[in-house]
C-alpha atoms as one frame of an Amber mdcrd trajectory, in Angstrom:
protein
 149.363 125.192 125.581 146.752 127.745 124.025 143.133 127.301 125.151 141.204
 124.647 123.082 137.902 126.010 122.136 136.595 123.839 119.512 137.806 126.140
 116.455 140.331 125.183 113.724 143.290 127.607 114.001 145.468 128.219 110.966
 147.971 125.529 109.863 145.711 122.500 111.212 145.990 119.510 109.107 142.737
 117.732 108.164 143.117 114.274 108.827 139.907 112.193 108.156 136.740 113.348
 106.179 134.028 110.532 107.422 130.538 110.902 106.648 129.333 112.847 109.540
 132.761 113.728 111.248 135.719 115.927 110.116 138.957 115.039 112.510 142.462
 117.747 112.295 145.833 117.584 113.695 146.734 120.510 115.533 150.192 121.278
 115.799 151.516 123.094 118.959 153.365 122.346 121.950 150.992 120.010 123.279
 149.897 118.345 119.631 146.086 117.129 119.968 143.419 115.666 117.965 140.149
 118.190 116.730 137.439 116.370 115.728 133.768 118.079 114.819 130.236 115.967
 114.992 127.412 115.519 112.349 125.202 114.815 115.853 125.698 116.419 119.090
 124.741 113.117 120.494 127.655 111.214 119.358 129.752 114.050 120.694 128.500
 113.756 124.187 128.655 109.988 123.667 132.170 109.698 122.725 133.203 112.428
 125.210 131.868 110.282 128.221 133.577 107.015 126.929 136.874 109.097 127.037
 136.512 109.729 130.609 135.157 106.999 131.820 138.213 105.209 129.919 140.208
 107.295 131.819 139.194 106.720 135.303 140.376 103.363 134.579 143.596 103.771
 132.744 142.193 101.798 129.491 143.408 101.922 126.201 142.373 104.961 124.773
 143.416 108.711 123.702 142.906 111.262 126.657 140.255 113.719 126.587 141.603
 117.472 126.176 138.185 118.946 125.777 134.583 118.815 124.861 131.677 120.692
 123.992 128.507 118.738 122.589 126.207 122.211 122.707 128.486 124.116 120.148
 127.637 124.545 116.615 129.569 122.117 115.361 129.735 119.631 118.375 133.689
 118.842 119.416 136.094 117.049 121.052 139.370 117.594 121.312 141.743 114.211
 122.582 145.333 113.796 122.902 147.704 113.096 119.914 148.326 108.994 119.563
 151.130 108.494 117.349 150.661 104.978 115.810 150.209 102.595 112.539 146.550
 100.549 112.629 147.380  97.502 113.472 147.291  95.487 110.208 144.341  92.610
 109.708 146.399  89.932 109.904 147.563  91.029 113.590 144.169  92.746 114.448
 142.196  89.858 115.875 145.434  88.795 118.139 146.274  92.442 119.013 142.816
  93.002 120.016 142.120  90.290 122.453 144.250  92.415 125.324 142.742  95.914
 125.004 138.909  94.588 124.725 139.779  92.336 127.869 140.321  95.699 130.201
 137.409  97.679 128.377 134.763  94.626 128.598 135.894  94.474 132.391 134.472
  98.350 133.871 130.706  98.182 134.433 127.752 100.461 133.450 124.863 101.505
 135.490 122.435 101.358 132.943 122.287  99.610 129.546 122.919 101.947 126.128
 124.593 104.631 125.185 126.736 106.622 128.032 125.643 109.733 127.223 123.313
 111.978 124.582 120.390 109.337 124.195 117.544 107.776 126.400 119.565 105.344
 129.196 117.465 101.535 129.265 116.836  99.750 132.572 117.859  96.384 130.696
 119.476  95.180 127.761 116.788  94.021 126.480 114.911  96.884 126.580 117.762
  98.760 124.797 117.451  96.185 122.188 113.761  96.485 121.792 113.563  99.939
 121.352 116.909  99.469 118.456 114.616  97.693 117.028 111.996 100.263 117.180
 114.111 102.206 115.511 115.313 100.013 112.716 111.592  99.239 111.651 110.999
 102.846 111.608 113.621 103.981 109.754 112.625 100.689 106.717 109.507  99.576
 107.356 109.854  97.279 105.193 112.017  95.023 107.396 109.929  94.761 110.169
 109.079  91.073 109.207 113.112  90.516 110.112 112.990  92.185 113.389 109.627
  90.740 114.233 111.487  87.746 114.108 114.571  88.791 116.021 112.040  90.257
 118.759 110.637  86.915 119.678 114.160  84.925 119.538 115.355  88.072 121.944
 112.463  87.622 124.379 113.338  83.806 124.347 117.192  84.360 125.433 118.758
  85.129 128.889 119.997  88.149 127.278 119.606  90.751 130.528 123.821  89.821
 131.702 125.137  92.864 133.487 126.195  95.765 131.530 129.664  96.485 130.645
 131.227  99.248 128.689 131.469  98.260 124.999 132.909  99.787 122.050 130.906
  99.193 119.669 132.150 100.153 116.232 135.330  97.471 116.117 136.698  97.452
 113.045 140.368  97.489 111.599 142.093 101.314 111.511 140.267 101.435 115.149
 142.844  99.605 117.469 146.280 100.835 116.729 149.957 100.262 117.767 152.086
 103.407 119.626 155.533 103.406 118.780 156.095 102.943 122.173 153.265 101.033
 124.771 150.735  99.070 124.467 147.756  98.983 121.497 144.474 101.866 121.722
 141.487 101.869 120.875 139.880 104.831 118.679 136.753 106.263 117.561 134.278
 106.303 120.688 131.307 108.236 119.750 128.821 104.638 119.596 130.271 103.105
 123.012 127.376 101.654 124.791 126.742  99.720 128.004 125.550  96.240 127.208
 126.875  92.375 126.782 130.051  92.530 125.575 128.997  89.462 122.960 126.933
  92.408 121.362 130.862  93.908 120.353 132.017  90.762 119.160 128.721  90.384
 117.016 129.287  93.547 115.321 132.573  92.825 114.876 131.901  89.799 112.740
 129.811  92.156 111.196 132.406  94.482 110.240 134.853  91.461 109.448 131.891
  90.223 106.891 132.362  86.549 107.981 129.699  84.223 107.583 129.768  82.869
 110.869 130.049  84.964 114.176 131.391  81.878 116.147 135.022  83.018 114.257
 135.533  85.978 117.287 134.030  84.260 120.135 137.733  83.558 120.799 137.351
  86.606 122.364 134.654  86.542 124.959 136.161  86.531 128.807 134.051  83.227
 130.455 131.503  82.907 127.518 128.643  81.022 129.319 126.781  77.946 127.681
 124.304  80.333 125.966 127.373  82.537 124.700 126.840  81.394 120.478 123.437
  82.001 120.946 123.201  85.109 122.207 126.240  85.749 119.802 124.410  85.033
 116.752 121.887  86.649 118.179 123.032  90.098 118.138 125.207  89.839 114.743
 121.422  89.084 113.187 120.604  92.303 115.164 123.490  94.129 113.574 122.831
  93.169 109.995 119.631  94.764 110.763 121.224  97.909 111.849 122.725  98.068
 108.693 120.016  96.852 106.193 118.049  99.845 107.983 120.580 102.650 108.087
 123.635 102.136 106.746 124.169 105.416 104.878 127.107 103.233 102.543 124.687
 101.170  99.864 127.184  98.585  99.443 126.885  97.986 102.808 123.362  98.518
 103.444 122.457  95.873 100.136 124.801  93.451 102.106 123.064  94.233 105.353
 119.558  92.978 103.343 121.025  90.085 101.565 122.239  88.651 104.663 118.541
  89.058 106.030 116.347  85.779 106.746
């Protein structure tokens, strides 16, 4: 297998043009999976998910490579040959996967790597709500609100690894073994009812309760920490959403 050094070598095919990433597959004995970062941070983010994933075998690509100090920021992960898994499966398909990835604990809460680490959930919520206000001032009204319904929930639960960007075209099905999860580069430690929430957000349904399905022992404050967080994620997007259909949606969906 030649080295892997971040670059794009002749004959790569580009594969996904996102807003801040480029992704290529790069032919060669041992195939892999190129993909360059808008923000070094995401690129140290994603790389830690990868091998924290892989310490305990869970459903994700394998990390090849990684450099979050080049210019652009890489990684490189192995070559998953599979279909997304199509909506009407997506919800069912998902349950196992998220089951192993909600189960491997964090020592902090927020992001793995590439960002400030929180001594509580709640503090990591606080200061995402710093930065929402900041970024659309605005909405601070909204999150004023959401601040005072977060410091009036049991929302400090111990943190476990989360996703964080589920969405359909993320979990998809080998030809062979079981379903994987993509696209790692927002994984976070935190309540794993904070995935579902954006989730529902993602899903655009009007009522968050639809995925709680797929919460492992959801205690009796589960919906309302639940509802919680998908306010908190309509937020996120009303703030910073760089797609205006989804940003406008974000705002309407605003108390």
């Amino acid at each position: 297998m030649a080295v892997i050094d971040g670059q794009v070598p002749d004959g790569a095919r580009e594969i996904t043009t996102g807003q801040a990433n480029r992704v290529w597959h790069i032919e060669g004995p041992v195939p892999y999976v190129l993909k360059h970062y808008g923000d070094p941070a995401r690129a140290a983010n994603e790389a830690a998910a990868l091998a924290l994933l892989a310490q305990h075998q869970a459903p994700a690509p394998k990390l090849l490579g990684a450099d979050p100090q080049a210019t652009p920021a890489w990684t490189a992960q192995s070559t998953v040959h599979a279909e997304p898994v199509t909506a009407g499966q997506f919800l069912h398909r998902l349950a196992a996967p998220l089951a192993v990835v909600h189960r491997i604990p964090g020592p902090h809460a927020g992001r793995l790597a590439g960002a400030p680490r929180h001594r509580t959930w709640r503090d990591y919520l606080h200061n995402r709500l710093d930065t929402y206000t900041a970024a659309a001032p605005d909405l601070a009204p909204a999150a004023a609100a959401h601040r005072r319904e977060l410091d009036a929930t049991d929302a400090d639960t111990e943190p476990k690894l989360l996703h964080h960007d589920l969405q359909p075209g993320h979990l998809v099905r080998p030809t062979s073994g079981k379903p994987l999860l993509l696209d790692w580069e927002l994984a976070a430690f935190g309540d794993p009812l904070s995935d579902l929430a954006r989730l529902a957000v993602r899903l655009d349904l009007p009522d968050p309760t639809g995925v709680l399905h797929l919460a492992h022992r959801p205690g009796p404050d589960a919906v309302r920490r639940l509802c919680l967080y998908w306010r908190i994620h309509q937020l996120a997007d009303a703030a910073l959403s760089t797609d205006p259909v989804v940003r406008q949606r974000g705002r309407d969906r605003l108390p």
